[in-house]
Coordinates of C-alpha atoms in Angstrom, one line a residue:
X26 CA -90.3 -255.2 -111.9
X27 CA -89.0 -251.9 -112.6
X28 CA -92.7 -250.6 -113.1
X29 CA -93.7 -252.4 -109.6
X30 CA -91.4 -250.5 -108.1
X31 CA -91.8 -246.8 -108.8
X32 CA -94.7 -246.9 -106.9
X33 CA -93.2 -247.7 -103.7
X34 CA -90.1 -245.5 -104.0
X35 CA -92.8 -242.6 -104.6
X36 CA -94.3 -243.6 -101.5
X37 CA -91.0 -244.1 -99.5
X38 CA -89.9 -240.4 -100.9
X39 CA -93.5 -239.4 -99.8
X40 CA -93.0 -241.1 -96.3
X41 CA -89.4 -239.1 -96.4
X42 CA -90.9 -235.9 -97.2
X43 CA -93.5 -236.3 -94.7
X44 CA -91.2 -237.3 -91.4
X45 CA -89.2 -234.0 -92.4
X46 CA -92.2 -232.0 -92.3
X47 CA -92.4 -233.6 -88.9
X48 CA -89.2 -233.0 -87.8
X49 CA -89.4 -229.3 -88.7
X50 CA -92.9 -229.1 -86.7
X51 CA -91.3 -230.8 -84.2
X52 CA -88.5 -227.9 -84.1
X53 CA -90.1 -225.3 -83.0
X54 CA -89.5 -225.1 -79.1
X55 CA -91.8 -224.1 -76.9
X56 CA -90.7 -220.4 -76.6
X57 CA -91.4 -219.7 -80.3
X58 CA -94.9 -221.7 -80.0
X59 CA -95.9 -219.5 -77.5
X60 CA -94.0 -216.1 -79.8
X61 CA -96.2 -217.1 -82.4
X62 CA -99.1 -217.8 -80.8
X63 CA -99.7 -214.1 -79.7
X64 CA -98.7 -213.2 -83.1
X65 CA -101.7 -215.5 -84.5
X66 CA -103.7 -213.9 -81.5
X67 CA -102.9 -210.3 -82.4
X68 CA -103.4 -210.7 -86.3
X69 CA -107.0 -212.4 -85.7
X70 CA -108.1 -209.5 -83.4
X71 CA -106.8 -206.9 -85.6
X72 CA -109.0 -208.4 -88.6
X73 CA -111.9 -208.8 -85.9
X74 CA -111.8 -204.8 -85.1
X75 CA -111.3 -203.6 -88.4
X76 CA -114.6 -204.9 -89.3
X77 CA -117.5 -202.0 -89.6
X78 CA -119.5 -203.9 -86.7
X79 CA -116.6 -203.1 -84.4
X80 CA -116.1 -199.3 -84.2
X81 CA -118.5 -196.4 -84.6
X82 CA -116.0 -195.1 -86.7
X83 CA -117.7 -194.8 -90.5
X84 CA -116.5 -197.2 -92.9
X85 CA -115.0 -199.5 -89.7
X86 CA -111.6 -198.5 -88.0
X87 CA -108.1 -198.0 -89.8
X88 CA -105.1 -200.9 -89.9
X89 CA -102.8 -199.4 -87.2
X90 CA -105.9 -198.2 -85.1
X91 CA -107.1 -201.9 -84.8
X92 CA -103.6 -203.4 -84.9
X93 CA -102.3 -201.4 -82.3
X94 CA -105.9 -202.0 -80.3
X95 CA -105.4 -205.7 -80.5
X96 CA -101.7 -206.0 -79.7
X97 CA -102.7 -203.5 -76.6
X98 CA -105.5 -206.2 -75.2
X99 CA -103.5 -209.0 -76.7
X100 CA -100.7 -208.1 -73.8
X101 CA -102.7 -206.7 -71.7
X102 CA -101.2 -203.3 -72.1
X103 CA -103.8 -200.8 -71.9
X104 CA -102.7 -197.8 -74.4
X105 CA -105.2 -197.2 -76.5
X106 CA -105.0 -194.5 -79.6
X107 CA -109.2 -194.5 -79.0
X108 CA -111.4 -194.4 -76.4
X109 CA -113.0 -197.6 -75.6
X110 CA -116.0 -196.7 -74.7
X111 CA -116.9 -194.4 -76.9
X112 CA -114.9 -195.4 -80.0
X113 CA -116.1 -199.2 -80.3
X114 CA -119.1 -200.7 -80.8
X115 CA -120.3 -203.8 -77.8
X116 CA -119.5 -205.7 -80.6
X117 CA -115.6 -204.4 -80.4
X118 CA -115.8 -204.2 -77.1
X119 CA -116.5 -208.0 -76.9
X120 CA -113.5 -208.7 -79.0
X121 CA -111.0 -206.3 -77.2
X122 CA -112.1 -208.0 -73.0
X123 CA -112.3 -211.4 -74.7
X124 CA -108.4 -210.8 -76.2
X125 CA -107.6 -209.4 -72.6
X126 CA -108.8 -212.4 -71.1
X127 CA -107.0 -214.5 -73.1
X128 CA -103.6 -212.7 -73.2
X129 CA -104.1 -212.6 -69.6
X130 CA -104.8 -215.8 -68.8
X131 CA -102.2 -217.0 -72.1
X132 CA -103.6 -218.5 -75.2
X133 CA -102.2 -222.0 -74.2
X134 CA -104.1 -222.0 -71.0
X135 CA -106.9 -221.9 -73.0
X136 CA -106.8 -224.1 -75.2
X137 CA -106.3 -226.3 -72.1
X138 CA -109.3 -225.3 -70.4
X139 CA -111.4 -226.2 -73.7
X140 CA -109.5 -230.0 -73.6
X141 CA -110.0 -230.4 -70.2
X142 CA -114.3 -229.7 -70.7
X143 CA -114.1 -232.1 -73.4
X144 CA -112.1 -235.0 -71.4
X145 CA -109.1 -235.1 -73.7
X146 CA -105.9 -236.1 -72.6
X147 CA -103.1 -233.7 -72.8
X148 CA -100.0 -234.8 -74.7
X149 CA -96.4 -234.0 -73.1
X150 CA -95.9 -231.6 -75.7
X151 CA -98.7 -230.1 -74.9
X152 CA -98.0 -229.8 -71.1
X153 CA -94.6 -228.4 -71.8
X154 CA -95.8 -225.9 -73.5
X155 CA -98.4 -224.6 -71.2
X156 CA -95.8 -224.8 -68.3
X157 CA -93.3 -222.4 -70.2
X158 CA -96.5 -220.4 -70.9
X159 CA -97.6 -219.9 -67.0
X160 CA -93.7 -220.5 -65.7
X161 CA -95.0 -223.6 -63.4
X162 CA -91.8 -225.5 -62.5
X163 CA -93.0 -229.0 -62.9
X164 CA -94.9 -231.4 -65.0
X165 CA -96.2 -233.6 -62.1
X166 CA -99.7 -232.3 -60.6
X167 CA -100.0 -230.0 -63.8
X168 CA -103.9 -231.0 -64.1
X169 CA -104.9 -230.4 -60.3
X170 CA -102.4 -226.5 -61.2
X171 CA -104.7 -225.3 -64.4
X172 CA -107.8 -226.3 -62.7
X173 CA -106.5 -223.9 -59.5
X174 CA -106.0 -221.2 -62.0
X175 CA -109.2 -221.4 -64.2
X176 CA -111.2 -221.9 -60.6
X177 CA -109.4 -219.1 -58.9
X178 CA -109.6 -216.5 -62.4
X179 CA -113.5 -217.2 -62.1
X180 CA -113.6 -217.2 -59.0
X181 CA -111.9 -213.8 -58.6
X182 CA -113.5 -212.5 -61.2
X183 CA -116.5 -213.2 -60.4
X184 CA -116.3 -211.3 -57.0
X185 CA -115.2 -208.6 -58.4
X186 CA -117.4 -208.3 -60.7
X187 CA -120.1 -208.8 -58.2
X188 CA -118.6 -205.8 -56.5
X189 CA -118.1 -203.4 -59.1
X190 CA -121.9 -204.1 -60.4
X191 CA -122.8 -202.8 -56.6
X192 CA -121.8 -199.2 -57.7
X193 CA -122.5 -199.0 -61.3
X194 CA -126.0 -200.8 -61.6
X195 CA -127.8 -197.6 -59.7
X196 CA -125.7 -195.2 -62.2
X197 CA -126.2 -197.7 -65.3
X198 CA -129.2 -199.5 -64.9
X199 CA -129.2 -203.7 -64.5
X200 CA -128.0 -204.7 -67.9
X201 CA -125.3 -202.0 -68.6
X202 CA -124.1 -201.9 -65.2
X203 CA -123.7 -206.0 -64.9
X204 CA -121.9 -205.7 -68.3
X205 CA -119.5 -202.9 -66.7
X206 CA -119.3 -204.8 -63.9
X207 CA -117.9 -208.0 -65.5
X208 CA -115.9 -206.0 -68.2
X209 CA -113.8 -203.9 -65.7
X210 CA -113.2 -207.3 -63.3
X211 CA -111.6 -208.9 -66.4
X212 CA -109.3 -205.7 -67.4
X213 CA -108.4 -205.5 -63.8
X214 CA -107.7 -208.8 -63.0
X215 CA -105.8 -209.0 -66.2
X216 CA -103.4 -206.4 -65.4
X217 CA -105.0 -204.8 -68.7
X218 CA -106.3 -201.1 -67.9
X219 CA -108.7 -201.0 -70.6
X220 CA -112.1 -199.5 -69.2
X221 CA -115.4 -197.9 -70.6
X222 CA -115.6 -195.0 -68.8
X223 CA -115.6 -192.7 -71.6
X224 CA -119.0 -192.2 -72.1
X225 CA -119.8 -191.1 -68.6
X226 CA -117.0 -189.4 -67.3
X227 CA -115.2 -188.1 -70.4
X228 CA -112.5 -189.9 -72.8
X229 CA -109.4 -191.4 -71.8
X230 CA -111.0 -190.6 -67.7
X231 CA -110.5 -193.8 -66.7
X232 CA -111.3 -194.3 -63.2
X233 CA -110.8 -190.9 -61.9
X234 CA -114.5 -189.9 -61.2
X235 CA -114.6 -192.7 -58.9
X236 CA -110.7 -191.5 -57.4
X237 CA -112.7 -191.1 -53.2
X238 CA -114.9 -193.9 -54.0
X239 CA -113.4 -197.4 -51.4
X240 CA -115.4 -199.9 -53.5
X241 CA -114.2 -198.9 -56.8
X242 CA -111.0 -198.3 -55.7
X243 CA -110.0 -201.0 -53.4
X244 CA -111.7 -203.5 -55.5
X245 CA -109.8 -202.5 -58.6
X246 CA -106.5 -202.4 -56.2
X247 CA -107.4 -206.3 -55.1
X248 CA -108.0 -207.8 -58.5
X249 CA -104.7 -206.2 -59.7
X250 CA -102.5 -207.6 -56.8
X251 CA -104.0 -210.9 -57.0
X252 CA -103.9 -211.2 -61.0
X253 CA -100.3 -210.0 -60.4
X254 CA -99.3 -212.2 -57.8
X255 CA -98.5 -215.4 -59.9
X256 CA -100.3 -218.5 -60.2
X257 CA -97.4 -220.5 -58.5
X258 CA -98.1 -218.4 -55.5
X259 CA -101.6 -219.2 -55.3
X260 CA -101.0 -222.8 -55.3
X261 CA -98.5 -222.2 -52.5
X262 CA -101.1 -220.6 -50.4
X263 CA -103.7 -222.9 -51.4
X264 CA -101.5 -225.9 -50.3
X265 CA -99.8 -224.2 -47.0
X266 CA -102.7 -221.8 -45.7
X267 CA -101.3 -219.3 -43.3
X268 CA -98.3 -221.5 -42.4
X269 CA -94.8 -219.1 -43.5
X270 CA -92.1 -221.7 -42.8
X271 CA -93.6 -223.7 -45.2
X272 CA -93.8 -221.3 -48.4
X273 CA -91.5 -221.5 -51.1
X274 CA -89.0 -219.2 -51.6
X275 CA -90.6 -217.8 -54.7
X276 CA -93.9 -217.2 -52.5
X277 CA -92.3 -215.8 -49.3
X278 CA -90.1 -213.0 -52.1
X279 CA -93.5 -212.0 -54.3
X280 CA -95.3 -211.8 -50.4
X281 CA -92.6 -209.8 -48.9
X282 CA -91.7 -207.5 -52.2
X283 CA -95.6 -207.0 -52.9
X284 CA -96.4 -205.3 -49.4
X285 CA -93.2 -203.0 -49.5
X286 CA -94.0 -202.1 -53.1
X287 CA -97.8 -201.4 -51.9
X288 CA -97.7 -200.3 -48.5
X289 CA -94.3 -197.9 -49.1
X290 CA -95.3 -196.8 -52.6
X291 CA -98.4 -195.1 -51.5
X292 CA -96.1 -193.3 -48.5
X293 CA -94.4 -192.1 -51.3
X294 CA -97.4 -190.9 -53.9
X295 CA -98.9 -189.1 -50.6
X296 CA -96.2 -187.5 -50.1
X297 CA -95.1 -186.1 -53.3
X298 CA -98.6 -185.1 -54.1
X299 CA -99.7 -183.8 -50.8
X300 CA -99.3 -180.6 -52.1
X301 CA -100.0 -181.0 -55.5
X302 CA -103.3 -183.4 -56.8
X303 CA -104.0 -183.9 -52.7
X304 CA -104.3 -180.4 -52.3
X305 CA -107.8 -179.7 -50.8
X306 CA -108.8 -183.2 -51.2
X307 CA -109.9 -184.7 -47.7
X308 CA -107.3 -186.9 -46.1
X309 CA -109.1 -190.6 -47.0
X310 CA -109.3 -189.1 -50.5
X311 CA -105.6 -188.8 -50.6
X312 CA -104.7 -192.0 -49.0
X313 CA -106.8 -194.1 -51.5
X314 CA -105.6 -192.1 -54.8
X315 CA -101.8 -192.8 -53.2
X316 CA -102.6 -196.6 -52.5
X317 CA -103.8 -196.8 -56.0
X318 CA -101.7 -194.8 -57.7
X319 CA -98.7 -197.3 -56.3
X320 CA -101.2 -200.1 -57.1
X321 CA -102.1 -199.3 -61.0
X322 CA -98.6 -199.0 -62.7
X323 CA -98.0 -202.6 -61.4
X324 CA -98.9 -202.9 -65.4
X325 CA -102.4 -202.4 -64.4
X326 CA -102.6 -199.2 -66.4
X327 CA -105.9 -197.9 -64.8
X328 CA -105.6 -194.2 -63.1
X329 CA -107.6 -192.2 -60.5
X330 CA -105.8 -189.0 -61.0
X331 CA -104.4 -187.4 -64.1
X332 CA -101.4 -188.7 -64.7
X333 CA -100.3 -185.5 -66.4
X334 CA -100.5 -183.8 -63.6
X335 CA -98.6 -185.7 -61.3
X336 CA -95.0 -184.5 -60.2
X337 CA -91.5 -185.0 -61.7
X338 CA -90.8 -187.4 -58.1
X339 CA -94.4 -189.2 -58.9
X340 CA -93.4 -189.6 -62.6
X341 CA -90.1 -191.2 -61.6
X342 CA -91.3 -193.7 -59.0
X343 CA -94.4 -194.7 -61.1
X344 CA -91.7 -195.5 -64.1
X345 CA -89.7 -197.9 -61.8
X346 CA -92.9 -199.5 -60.8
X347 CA -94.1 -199.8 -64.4
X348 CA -90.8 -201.3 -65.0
X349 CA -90.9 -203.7 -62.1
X350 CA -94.4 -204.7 -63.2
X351 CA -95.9 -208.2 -61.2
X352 CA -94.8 -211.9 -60.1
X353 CA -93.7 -214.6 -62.5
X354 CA -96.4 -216.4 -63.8
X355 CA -99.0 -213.9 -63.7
X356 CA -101.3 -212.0 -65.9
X357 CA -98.8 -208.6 -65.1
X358 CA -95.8 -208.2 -66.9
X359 CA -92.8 -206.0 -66.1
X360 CA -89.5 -207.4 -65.2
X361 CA -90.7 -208.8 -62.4
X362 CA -90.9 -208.4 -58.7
X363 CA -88.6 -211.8 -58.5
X364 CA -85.7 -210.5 -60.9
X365 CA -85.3 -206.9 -59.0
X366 CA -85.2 -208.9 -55.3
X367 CA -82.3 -211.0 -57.0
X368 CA -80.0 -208.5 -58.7
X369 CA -80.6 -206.2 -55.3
X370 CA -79.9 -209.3 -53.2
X371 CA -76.6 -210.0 -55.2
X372 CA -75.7 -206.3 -54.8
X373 CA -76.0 -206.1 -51.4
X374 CA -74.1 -209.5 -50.9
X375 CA -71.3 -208.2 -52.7
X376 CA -71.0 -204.9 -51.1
X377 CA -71.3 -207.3 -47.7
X378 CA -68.4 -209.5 -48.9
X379 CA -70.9 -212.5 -48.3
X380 CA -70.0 -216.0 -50.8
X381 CA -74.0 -216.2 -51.6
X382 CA -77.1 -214.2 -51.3
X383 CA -79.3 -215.7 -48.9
X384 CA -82.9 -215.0 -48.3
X385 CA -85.4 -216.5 -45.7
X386 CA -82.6 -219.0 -44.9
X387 CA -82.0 -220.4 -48.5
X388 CA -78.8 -219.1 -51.2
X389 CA -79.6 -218.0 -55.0
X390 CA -77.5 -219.4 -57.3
X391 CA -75.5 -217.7 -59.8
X392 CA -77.8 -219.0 -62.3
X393 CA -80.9 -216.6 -60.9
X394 CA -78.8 -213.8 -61.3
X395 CA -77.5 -214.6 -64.7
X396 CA -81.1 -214.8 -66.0
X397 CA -82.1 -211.6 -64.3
X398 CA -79.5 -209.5 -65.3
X399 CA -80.8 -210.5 -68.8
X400 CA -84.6 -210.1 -68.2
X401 CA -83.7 -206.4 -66.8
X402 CA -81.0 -205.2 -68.9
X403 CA -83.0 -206.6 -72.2
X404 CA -85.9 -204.8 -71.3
X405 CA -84.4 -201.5 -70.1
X406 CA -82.6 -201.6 -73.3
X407 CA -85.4 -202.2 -75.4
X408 CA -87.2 -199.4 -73.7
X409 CA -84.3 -197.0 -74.0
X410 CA -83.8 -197.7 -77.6
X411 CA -88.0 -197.3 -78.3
X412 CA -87.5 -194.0 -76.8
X413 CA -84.5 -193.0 -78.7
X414 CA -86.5 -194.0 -82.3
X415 CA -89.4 -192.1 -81.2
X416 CA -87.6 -189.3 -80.4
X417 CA -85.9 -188.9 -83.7
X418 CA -89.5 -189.9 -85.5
X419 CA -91.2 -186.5 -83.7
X420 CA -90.6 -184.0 -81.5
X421 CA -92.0 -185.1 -77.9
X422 CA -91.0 -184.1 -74.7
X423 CA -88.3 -186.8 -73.6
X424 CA -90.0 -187.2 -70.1
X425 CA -93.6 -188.0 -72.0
X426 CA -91.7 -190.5 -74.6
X427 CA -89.5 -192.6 -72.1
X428 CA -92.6 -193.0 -70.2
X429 CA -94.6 -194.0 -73.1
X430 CA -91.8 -197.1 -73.6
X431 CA -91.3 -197.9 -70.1
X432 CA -95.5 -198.1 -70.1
X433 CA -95.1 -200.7 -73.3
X434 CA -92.4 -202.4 -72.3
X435 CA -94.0 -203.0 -68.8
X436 CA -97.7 -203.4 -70.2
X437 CA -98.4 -201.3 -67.9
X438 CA -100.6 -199.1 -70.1
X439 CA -100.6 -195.9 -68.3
X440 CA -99.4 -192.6 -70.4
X441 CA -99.1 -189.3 -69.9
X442 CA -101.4 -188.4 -73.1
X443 CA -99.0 -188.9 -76.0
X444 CA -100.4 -191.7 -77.0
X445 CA -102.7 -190.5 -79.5
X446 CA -100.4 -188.0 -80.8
X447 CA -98.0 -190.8 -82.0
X448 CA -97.5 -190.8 -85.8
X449 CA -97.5 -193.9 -87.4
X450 CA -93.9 -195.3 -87.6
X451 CA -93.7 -194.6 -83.6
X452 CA -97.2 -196.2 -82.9
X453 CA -94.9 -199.3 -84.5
X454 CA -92.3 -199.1 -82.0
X455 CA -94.9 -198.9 -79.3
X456 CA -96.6 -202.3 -80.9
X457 CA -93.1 -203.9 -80.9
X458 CA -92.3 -203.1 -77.1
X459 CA -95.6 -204.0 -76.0
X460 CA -95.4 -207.3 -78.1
X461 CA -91.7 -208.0 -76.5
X462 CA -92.9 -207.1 -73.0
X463 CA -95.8 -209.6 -72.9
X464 CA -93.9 -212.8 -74.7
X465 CA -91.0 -211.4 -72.7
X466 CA -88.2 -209.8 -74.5
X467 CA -85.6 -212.8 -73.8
X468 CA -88.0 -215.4 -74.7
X469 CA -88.7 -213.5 -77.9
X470 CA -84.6 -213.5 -78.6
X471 CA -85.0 -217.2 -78.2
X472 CA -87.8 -217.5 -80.1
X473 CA -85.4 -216.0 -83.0
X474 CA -82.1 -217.7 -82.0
X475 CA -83.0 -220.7 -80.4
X476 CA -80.1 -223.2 -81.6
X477 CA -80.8 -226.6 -80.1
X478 CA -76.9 -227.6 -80.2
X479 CA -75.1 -226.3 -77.1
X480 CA -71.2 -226.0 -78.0
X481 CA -68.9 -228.2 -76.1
X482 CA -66.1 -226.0 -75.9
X483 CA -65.7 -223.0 -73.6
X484 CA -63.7 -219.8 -74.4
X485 CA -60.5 -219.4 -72.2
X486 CA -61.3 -217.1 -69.4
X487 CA -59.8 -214.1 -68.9
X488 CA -61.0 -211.8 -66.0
X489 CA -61.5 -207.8 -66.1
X490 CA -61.7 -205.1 -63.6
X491 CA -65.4 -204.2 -62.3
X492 CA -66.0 -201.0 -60.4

């Protein structure tokens, strides 16, 4: 009997042991999932590019060379301690847009798009964590939303790829100049900034050959704003058309903070460089260079002028838009255009004595503002402190180093040349910030602290003098 029976307490142990593992699988929320996820992501493209296919570099490039390359494309940052073009092979080249893409686009969403060709059926655990991946607000109609997205990303892409391979198949030739073509829609619509120019217009150029070119230019400009705009958005305007009163709130704030961001931002860069990188220029020249230089730190991270070069006014307002970044839900990152609307909302209530901040005839809650205040002050933190480390790693210039971590932090990818000059210990930090700014550096503290248990009990109160 005794003998009969060690068999199925093994098993019962076994079917213990088992459920646990289970249970800690089950665990992991959906924050951490997606945390980890980029980490998996970042580590397999960092193995990729180190391989001697990838890089014209003899004997294949170094550890933090491809590490730092792969957590750039990864989240769609756009700093890169090589030139693209000129550094890696098509080989490499393949593996940095196809990381873009996918960082863009977010490694769930993916995987989503490959069950959805097969026919399978998505599992709620599944959906939930695609939603936290892309911010959709729902789980009803969360089919009918991914299909908008991968059919509006090709879409998109597609045109501006078609655009782009206008200009550069006379320079290029057919198959080069499709290839550029496609590559460059991807970066761009991807908020990444990566681009290929090297070998043509001279390392780290970027798009500044083509700085009084409209098709270039304005193409580039349109696949940023609409990768940046936010997939809830586009489902808005799909659904409503041209009808205002009907958008959400979320739609008519991204819309409205978009166009003053745009439109006002290139007053700005005209201005302050009138005199300076628009001197001698011809007046449509200047105006396109402004628009996109108010455009590309939307953590685009392309540039048509040298961003070196730019003034101490242009340096300040191209930081606060690298920090302000795109729309929830989008392939930018940044704070977001959403989070700055609602602490300045707040402010300006409270300076107005009002009991809520309204907007388009609707209150925020309390809540809103809770959570941005977080978002912002984590992030300007995080940024503050990468510059502080780097600072004490080298001697840089301090204006050069804080927009180096605002650039991470943002994904915005734009620098003022530093970049390859970082030793290794601060080309760490800079991984670290651009890691935090794409997983988002509150959802990366959860990822770490999540405690399912909520306390029951709240502190006793006790107010403080603000101001």
């Amino acid at each position: 009997m005794l003998k009969e029976s060690r068999p199925c307490l093994r098993r019962a142990a076994k079917d213990d042991g088992n459920r646990m593992k289970l249970q800690k699988k089950a665990k992991l929320s959906s924050m951490q999932i997606i945390a980890l996820g980029f980490f998996i992501m970042i580590a397999l493209g960092t193995a990729l590019l180190m391989l001697p296919v990838s890089s014209r570099a003899s004997g294949g490039a170094s550890f933090l060379d491809a590490l730092f390359t792969a957590t750039s494309a990864s989240c769609v940052t756009g700093l890169v301690p090589q030139d693209t073009g000129t550094y890696w092979t098509v080989f490499g080249q393949t593996v940095i847009i196809l990381l873009i893409q996918t960082g863009g686009l977010g490694f769930m969403s993916i995987a989503t798009l490959f069950l959805l060709l097969l026919r399978k059926r998505l599992g709620l655990r599944q959906r939930e964590v695609v939603v936290d991946s892309v911010s959709y607000d729902r789980l009803g109609g969360f089919v009918p939303f991914m299909k908008l997205v991968f059919l509006g990303t090709l879409l998109a892409e597609g045109l501006g790829a078609v655009l782009l391979s206008i200009r550069f198949v006379p320079r290029l030739g057919w198959g080069k100049g499709i290839y550029y073509g496609v590559w460059h829609s991807v970066s761009a619509f991807c908020n990444a900034g990566f681009d290929l120019m090297g070998p043509y217009s001279g390392e780290y150029s970027s798009f500044t050959a083509y700085a009084g070119d409209p098709l270039v230019s304005l193409t580039i400009c349109g696949l940023i704003l609409i990768g940046g705009a936010g997939f809830l958005v586009w489902e808005d305007l799909v659904r409503n058309r041209w009808h205002w009163r009907r958008y959400r709130l979320q739609t008519k704030v991204v819309l409205t903070v978009n166009l003053l961001l745009t439109i006002g931002g290139g007053g700005l860069f005209f201005l302050l460089e009138r005199n300076n990188l628009g001197a001698g220029r011809p007046l449509g020249e200047q105006v396109l260079s402004a628009l996109f230089d108010a455009v590309t730190p939307r953590t685009a991270g392309f540039n048509s002028t040298d961003t070196g070069a730019l003034t101490s006014g242009s340096l300040l307002v191209t930081i606060i838009f690298m920090f302000i970044g795109g729309s929830p839900g989008s392939t930018a990152g940044g704070v977001k255009t959403t989070t700055v609307f609602v602490i300045l909302l707040h402010a300006l209530s409270g300076v107005r004595r009002e009991r809520s901040a309204n907007a388009f005839g609707r209150s925020i809650g309390d809540d809103a503002l809770k959570k941005a205040t977080a978002v912002l002050y984590t992030n300007l933190l995080l940024a503050l402190a990468g510059a502080v480390a780097i600072c004490a790693i080298q001697p840089l210039a301090l204006t050069e180093v804080l927009f180096e971590t605002f650039s991470a932090i943002g994904t915005a990818g734009m620098t003022m040349g530093v970049t390859r000059d970082l030793l290794p210990l601060s080309r760490l930090v800079i991984v670290f910030l651009m890691y935090c700014g794409r997983v988002g550096s509150i959802s990366f503290a959860v990822a770490l602290l999540e405690k399912r248990a909520i306390p029951p009990v709240t502190l006793p109160r006790e107010d403080i003098t603000i101001g």
